[in-house]
PDB file of C-alpha atoms in Angstrom:
ATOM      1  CA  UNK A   1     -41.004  98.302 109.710  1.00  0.00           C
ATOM      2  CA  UNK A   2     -40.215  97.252 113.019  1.00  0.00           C
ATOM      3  CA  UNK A   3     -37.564  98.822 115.496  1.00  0.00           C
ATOM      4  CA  UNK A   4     -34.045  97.220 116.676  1.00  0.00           C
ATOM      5  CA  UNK A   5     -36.282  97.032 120.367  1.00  0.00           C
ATOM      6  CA  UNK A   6     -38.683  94.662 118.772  1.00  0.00           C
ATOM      7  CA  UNK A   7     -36.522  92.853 116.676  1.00  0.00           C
ATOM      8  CA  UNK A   8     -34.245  91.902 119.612  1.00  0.00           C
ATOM      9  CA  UNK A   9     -37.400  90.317 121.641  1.00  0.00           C
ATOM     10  CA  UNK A  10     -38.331  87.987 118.976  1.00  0.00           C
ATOM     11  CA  UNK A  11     -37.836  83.783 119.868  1.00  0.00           C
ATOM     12  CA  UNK A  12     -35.127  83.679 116.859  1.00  0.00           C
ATOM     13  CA  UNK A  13     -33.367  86.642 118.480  1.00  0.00           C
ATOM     14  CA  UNK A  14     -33.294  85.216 122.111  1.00  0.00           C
ATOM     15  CA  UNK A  15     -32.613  81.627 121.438  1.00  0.00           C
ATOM     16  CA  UNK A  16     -29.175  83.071 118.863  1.00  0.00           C
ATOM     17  CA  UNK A  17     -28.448  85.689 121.871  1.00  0.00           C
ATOM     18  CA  UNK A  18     -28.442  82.283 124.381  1.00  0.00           C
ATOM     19  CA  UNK A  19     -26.541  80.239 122.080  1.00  0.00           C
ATOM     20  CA  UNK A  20     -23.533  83.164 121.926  1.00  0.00           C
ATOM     21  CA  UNK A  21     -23.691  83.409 125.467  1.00  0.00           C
ATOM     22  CA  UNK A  22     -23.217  79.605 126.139  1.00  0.00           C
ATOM     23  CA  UNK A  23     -20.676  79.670 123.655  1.00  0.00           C
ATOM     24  CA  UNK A  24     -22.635  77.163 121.700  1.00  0.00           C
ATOM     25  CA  UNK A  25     -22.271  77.894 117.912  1.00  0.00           C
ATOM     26  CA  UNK A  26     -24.108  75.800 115.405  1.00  0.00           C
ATOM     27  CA  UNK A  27     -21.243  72.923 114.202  1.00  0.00           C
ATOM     28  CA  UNK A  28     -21.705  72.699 110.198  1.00  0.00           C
ATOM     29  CA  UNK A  29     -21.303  69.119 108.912  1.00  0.00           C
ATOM     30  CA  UNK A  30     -18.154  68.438 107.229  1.00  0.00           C
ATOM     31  CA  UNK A  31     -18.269  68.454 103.484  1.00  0.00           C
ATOM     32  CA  UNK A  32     -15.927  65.167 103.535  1.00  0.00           C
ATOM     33  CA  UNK A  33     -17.227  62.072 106.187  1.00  0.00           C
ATOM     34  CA  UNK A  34     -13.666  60.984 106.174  1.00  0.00           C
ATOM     35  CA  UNK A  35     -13.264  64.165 107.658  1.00  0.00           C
ATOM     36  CA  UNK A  36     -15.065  63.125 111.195  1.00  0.00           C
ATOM     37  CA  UNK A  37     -13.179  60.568 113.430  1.00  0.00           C
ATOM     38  CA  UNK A  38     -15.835  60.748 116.134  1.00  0.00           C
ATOM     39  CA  UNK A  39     -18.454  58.027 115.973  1.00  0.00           C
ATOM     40  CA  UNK A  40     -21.270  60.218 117.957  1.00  0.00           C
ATOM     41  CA  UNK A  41     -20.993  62.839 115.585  1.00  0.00           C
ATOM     42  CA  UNK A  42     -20.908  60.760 112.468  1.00  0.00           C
ATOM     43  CA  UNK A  43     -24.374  59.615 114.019  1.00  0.00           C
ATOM     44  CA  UNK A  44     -25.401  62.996 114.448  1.00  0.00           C
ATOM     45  CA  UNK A  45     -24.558  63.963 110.901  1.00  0.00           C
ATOM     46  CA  UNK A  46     -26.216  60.717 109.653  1.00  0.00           C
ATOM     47  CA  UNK A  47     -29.555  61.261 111.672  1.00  0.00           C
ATOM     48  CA  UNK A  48     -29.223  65.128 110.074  1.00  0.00           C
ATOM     49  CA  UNK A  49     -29.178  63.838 106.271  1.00  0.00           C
ATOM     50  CA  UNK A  50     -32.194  61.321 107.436  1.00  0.00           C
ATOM     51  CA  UNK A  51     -34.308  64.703 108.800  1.00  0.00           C
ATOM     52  CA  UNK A  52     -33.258  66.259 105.441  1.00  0.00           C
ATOM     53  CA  UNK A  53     -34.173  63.818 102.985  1.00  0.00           C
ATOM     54  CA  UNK A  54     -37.708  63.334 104.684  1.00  0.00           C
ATOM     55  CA  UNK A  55     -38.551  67.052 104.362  1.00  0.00           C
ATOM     56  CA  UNK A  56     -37.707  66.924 100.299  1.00  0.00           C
ATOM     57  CA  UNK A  57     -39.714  63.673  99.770  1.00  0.00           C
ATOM     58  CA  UNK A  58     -42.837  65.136 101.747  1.00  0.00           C
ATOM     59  CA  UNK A  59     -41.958  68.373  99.578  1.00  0.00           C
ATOM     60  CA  UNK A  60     -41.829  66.390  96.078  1.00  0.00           C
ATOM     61  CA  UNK A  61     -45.301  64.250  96.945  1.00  0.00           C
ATOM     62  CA  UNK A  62     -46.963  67.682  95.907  1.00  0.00           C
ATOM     63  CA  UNK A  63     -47.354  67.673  91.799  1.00  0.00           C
ATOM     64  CA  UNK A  64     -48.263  70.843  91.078  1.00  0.00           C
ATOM     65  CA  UNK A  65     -44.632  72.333  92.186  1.00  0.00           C
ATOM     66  CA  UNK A  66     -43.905  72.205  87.936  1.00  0.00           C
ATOM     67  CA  UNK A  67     -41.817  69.594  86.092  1.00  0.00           C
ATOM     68  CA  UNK A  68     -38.587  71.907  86.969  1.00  0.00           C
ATOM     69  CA  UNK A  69     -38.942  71.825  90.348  1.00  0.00           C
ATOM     70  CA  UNK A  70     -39.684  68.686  90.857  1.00  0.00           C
ATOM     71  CA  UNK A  71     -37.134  67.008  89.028  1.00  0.00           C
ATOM     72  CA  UNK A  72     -34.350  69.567  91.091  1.00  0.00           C
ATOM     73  CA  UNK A  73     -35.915  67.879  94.174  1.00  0.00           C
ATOM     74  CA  UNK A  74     -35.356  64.703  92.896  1.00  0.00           C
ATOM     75  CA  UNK A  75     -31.511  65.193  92.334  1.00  0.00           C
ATOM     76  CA  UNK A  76     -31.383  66.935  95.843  1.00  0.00           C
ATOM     77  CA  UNK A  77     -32.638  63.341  97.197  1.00  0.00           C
ATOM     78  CA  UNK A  78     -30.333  61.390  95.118  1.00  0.00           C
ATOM     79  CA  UNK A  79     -27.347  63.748  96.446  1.00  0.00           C
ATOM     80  CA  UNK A  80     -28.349  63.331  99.866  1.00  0.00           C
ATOM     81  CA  UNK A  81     -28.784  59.498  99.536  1.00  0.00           C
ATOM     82  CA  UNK A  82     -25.598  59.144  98.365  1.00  0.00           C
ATOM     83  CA  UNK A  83     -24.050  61.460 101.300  1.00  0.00           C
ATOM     84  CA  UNK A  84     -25.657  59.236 103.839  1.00  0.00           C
ATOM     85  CA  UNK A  85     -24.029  56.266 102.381  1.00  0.00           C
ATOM     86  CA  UNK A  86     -20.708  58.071 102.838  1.00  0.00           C
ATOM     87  CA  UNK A  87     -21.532  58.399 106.323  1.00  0.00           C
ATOM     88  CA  UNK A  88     -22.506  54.710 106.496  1.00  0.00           C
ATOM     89  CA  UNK A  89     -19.590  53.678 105.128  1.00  0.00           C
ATOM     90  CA  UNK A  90     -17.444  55.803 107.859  1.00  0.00           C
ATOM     91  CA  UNK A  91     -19.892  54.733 110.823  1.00  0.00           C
ATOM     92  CA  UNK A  92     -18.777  51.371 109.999  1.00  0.00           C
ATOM     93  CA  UNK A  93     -14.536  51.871 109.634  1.00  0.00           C
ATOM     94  CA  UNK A  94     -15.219  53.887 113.282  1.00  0.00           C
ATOM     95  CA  UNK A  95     -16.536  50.816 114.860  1.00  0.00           C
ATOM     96  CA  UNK A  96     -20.283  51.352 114.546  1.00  0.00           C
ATOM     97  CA  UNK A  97     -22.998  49.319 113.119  1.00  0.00           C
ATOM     98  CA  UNK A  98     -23.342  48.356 109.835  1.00  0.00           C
ATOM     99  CA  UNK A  99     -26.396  50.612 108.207  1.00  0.00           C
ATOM    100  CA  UNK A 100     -26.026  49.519 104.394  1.00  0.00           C
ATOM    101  CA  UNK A 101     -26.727  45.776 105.507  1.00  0.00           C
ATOM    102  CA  UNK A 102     -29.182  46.168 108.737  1.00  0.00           C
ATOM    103  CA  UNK A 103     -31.104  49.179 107.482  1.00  0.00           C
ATOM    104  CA  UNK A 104     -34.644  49.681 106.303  1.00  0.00           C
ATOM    105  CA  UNK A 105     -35.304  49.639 102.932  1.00  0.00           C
ATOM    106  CA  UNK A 106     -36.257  53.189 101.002  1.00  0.00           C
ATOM    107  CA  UNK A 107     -39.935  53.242 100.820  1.00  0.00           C
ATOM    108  CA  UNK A 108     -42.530  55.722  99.160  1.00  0.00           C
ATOM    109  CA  UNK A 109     -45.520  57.178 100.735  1.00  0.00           C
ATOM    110  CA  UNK A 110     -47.287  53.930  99.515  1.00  0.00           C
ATOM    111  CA  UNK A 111     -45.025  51.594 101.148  1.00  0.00           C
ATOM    112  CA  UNK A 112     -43.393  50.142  98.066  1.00  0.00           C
ATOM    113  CA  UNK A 113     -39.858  50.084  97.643  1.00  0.00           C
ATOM    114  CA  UNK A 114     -38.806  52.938  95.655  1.00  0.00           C
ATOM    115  CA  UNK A 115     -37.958  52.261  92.287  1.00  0.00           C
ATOM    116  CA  UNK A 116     -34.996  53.307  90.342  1.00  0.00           C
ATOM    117  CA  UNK A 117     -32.347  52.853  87.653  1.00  0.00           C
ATOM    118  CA  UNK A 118     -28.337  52.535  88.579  1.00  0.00           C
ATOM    119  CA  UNK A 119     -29.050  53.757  91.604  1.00  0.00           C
ATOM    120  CA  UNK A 120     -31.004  56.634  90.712  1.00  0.00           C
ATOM    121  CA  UNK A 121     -34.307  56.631  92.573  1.00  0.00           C
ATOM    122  CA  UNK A 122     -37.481  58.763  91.879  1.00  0.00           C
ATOM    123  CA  UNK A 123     -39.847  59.876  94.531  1.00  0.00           C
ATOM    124  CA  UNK A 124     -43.460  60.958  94.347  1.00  0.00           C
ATOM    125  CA  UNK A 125     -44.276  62.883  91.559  1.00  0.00           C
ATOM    126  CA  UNK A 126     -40.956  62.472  89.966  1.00  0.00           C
ATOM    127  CA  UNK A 127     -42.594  58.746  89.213  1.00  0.00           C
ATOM    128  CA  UNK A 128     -45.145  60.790  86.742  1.00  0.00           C
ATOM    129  CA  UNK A 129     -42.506  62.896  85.143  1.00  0.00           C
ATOM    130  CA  UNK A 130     -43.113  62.334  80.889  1.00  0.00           C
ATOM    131  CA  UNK A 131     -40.250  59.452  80.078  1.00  0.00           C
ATOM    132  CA  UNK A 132     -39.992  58.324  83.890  1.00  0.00           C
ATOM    133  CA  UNK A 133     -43.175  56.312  83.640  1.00  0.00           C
ATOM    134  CA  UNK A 134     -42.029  54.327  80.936  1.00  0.00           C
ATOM    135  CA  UNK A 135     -38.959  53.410  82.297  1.00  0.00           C
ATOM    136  CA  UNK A 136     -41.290  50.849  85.123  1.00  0.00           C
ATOM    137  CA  UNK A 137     -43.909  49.911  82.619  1.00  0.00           C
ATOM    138  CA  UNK A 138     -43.409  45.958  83.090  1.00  0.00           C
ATOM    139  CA  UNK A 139     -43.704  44.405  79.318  1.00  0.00           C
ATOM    140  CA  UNK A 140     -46.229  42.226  78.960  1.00  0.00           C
ATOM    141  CA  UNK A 141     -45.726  38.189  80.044  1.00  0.00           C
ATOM    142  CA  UNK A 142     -45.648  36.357  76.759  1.00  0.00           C
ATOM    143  CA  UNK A 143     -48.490  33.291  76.163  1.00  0.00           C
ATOM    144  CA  UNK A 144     -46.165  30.129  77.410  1.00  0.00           C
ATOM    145  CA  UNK A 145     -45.472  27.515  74.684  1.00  0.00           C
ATOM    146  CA  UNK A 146     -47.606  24.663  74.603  1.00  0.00           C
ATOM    147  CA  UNK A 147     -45.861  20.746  74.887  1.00  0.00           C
ATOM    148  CA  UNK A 148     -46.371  18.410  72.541  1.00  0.00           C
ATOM    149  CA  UNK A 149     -48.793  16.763  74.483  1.00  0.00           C
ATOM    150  CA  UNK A 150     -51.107  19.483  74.576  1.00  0.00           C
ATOM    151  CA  UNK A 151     -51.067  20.132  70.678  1.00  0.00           C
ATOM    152  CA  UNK A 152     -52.122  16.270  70.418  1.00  0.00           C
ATOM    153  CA  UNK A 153     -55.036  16.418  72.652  1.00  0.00           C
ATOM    154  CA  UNK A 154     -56.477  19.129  69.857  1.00  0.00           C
ATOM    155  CA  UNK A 155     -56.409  16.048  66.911  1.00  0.00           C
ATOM    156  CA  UNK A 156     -58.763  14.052  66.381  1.00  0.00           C
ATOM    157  CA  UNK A 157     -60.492  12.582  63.184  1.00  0.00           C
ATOM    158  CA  UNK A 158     -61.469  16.051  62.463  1.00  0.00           C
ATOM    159  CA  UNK A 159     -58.165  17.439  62.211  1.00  0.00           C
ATOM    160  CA  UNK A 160     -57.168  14.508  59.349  1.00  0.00           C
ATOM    161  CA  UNK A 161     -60.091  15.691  57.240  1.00  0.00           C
ATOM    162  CA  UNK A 162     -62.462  12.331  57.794  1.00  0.00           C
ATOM    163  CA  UNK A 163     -65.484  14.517  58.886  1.00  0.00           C
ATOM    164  CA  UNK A 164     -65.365  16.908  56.161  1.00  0.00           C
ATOM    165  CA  UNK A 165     -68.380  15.541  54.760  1.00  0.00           C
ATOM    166  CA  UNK A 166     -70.404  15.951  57.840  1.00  0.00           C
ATOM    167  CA  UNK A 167     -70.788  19.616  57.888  1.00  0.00           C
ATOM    168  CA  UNK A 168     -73.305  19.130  54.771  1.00  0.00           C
ATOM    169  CA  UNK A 169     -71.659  21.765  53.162  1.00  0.00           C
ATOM    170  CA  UNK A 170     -69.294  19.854  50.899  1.00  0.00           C
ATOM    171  CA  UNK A 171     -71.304  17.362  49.876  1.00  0.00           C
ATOM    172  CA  UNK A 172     -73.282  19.309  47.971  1.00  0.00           C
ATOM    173  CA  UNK A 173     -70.292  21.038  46.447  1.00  0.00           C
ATOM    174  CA  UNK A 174     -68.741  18.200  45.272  1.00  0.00           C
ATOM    175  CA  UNK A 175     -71.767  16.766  43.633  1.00  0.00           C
ATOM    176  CA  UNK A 176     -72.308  20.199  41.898  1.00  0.00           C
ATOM    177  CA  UNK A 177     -69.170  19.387  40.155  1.00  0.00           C
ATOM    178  CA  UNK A 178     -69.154  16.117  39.626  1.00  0.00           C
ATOM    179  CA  UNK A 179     -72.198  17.124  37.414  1.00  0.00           C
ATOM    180  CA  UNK A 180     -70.202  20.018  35.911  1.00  0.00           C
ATOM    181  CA  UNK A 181     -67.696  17.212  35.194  1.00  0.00           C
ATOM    182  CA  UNK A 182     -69.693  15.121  33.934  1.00  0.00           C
ATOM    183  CA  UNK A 183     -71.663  17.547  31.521  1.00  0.00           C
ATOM    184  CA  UNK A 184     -68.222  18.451  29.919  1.00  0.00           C
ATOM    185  CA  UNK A 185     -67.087  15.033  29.662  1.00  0.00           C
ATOM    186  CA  UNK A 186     -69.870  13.690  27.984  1.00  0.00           C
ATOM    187  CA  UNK A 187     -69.906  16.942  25.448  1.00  0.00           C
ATOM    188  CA  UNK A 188     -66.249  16.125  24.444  1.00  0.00           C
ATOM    189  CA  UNK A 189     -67.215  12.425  23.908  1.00  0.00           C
ATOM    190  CA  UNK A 190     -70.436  13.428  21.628  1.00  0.00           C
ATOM    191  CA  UNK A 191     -68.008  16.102  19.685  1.00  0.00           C
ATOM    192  CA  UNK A 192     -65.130  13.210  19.529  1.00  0.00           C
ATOM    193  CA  UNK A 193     -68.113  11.247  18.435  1.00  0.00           C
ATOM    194  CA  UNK A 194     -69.213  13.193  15.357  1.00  0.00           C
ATOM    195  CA  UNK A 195     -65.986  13.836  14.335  1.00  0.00           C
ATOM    196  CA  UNK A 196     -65.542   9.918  13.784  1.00  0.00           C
ATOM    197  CA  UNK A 197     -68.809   9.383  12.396  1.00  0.00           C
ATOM    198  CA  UNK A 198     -67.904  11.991   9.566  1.00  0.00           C
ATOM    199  CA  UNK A 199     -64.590  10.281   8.770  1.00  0.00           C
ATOM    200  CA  UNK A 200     -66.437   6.746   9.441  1.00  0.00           C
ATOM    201  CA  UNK A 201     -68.198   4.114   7.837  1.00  0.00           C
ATOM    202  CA  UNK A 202     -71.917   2.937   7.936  1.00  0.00           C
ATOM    203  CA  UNK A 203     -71.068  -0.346  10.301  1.00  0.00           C
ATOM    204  CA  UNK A 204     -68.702   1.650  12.723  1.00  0.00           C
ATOM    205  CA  UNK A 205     -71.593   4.369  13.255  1.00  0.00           C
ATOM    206  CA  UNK A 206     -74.311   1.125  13.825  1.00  0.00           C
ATOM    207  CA  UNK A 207     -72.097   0.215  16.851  1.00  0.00           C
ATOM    208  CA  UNK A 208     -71.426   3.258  18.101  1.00  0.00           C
ATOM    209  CA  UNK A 209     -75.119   4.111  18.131  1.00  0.00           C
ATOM    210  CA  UNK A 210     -75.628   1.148  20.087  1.00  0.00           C
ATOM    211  CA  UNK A 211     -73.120   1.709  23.040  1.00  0.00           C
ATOM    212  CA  UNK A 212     -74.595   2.107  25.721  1.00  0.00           C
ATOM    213  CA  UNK A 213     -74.330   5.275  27.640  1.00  0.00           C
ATOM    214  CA  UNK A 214     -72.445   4.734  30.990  1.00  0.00           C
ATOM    215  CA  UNK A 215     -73.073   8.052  31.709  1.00  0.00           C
ATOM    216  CA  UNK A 216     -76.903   7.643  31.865  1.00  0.00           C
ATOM    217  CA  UNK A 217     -79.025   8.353  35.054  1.00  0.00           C
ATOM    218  CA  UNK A 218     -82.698   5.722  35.315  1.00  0.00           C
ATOM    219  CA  UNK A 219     -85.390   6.784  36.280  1.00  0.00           C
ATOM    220  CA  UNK A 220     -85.914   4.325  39.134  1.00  0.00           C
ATOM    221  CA  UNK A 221     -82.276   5.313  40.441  1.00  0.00           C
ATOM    222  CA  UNK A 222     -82.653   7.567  43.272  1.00  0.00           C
ATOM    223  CA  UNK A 223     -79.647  10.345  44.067  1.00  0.00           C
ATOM    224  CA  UNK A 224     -77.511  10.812  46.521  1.00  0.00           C
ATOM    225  CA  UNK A 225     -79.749  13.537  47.699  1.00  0.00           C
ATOM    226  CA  UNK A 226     -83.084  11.597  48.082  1.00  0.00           C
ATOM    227  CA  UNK A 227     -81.245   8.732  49.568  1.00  0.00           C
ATOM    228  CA  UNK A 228     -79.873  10.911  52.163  1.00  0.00           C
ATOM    229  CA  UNK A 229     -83.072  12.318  53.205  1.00  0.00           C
ATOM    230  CA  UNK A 230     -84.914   8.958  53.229  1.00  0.00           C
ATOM    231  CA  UNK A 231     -82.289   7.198  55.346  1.00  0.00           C
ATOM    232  CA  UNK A 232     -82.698  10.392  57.754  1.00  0.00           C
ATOM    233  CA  UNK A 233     -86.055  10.213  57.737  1.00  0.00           C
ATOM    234  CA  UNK A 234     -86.391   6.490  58.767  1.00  0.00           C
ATOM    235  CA  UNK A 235     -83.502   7.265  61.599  1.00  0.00           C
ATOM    236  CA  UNK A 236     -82.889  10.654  63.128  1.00  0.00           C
ATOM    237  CA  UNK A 237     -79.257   9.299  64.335  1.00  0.00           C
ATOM    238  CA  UNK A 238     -76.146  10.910  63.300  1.00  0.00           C
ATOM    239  CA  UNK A 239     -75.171   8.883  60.232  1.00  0.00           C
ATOM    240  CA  UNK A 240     -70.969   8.250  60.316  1.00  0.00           C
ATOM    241  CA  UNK A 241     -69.134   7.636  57.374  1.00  0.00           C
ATOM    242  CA  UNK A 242     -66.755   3.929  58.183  1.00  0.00           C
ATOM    243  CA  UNK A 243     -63.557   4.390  56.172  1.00  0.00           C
ATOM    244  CA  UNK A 244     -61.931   0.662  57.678  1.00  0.00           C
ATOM    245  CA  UNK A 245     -63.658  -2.339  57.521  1.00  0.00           C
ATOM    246  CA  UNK A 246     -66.011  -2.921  60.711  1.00  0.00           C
ATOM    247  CA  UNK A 247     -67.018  -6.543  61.931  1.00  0.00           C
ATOM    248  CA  UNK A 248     -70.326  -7.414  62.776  1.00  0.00           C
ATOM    249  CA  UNK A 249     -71.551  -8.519  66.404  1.00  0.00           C
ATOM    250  CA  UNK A 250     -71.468 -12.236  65.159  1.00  0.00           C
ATOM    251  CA  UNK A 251     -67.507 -11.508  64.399  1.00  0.00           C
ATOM    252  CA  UNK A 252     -66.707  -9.971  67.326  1.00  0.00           C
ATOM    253  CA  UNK A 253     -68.295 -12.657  69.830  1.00  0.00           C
ATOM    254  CA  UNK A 254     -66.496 -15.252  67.681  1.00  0.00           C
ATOM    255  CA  UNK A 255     -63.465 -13.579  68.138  1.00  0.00           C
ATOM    256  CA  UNK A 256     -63.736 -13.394  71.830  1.00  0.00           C
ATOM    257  CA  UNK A 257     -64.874 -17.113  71.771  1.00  0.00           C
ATOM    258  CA  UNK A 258     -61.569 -17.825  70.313  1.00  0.00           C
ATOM    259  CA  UNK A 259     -59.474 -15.925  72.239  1.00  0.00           C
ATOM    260  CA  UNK A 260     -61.249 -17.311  75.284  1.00  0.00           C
ATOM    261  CA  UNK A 261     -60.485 -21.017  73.986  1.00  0.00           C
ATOM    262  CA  UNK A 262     -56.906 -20.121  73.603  1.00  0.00           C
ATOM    263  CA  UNK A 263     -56.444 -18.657  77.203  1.00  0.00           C
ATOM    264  CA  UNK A 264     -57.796 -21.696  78.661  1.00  0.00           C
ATOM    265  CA  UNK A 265     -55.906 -24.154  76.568  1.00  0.00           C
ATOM    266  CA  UNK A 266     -52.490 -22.219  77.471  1.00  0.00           C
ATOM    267  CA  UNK A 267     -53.292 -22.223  81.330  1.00  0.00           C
ATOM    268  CA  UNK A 268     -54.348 -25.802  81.684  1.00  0.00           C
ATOM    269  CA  UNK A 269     -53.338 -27.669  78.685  1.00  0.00           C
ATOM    270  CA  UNK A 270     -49.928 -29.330  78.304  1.00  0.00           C
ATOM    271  CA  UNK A 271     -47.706 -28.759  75.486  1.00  0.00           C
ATOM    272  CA  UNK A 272     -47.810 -32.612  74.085  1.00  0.00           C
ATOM    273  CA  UNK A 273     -51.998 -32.104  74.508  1.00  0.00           C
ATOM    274  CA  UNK A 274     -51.714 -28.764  72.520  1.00  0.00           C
ATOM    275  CA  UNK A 275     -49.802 -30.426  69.791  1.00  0.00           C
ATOM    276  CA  UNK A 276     -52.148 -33.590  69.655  1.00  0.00           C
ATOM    277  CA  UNK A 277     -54.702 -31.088  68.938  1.00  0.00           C
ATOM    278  CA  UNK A 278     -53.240 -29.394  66.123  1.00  0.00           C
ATOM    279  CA  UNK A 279     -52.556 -32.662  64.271  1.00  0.00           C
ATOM    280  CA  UNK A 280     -56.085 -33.607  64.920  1.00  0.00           C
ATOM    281  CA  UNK A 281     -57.329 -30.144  63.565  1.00  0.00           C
ATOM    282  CA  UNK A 282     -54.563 -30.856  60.613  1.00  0.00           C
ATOM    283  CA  UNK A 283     -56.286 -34.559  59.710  1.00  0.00           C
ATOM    284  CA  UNK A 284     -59.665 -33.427  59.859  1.00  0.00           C
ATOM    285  CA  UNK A 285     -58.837 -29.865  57.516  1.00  0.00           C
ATOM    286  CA  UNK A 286     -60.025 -27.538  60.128  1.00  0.00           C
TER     287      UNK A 286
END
């Protein structure tokens, strides 16, 4: 323990014994702002809260102070905020600047503006606390809609079902049944056929032997199968199936000859030379 003598020489002790003998007591700041009609000392009280609120958010950046304390120095700063805007708001009715409009923004330790909820802010390792982080989880940006011009660019002949048959894949299916269908058609017809020739006469089962079988595969008919593989044999080239009509190159350049005639006859021909040549064209039955 040490004595009253020592006590009395400490810094504390000397700077409190020269404040009483100046007559200089520490001023507490008034509970109320309204309370302070001097615009000095509403700055002083205003720089004060500043000092105090940068001590608690240096104080919260530490996260092993327990959920508890943490979240008790996280209300502190929220009371405090809302103190200095008090202040703000009475700097400004005493003729002073206007804080809540000029001032910096709040910023964390990393710069970013702190973020909050109804004016309720969290600092440091508040931020972490479990059901604070959810509360600034962004949700994700949904896909944006495509326009109908972008759907059509995806169809093509493809999309209609005309290549179907070039994946060699169905082919093969649908000749599989065919033959299936085949095989039970031509079962029925030999079943519906003995059932007649047991009800039937001797000339009626003559001609019915002698029908010919429409059914029937020759010999010297080659399937679909071996016709494929020939024709991709003689030509390696992607074979395309033509579901319109296509003219031939002798078509086409008459075509264009035509149209060519036509042009040429509507530029420099006149309309009486036109018609002479239609009647011509009519007399002669072109």
């Amino acid at each position: 323990m040490a004595r009253n003598a020592e006590k009395a020489m400490t810094a504390l002790a000397r700077f409190r014994q020269a404040q009483l003998e100046e007559g200089k007591v520490k001023e507490r700041r008034p509970f109320l702002a309204s309370e302070c009609n001097e615009l000095p000392k509403a700055e002083k009280w205003r720089r004060q809260i500043i000092s105090e609120i940068s001590k608690k958010v240096a104080q919260i950046q530490n996260a092993g102070l327990g959920e508890f304390k943490i979240r008790d120095l996280n209300d502190e700063i929220n009371k405090l905020l809302r103190e200095k805007g008090h202040w703000e708001v009475r700097i400004k009715e005493l003729g002073g600047p206007d804080y809540a409009r000029f001032g910096p923004k709040m910023l964390d330790h990393e710069g970013k503006e702190v973020p909050g909820n109804r004016g309720y802010k969290y600092f440091g390792a508040a931020k972490d606390l479990p059901g604070v982080r959810e509360l600034f989880e962004k949700e994700p940006v949904p896909p944006p809609r495509k326009t109908r011009a972008e759907l059509m660019k995806d169809i093509d002949a493809e999309y209609y079902g005309y290549r179907d048959e070039d994946d060699g894949v169905l082919v093969p299916l649908e000749q599989e049944y065919e033959k299936q269908v085949i095989a039970e058609a031509t079962e029925k017809w030999k079943e519906e056929k003995e059932a007649r020739l047991a009800g039937g006469g001797g000339t009626k089962e003559v001609e019915e032997e002698e029908e010919e079988y429409i059914y029937a595969i020759k010999d010297d008919e080659h399937s679909d199968d071996e016709m494929r593989e020939q024709m991709e044999g003689e030509d390696r080239a992607q074979t395309f199936i033509a579901h319109v009509p296509v003219p031939s190159q002798k078509e086409i350049e008459e075509a264009l000859v035509r149209r060519k005639k036509m042009e040429l006859l509507q530029k420099y021909a006149s309309e009486s030379l036109m018609a002479q040549s239609e009647e011509a064209k009519t007399l002669l039955g072109l």
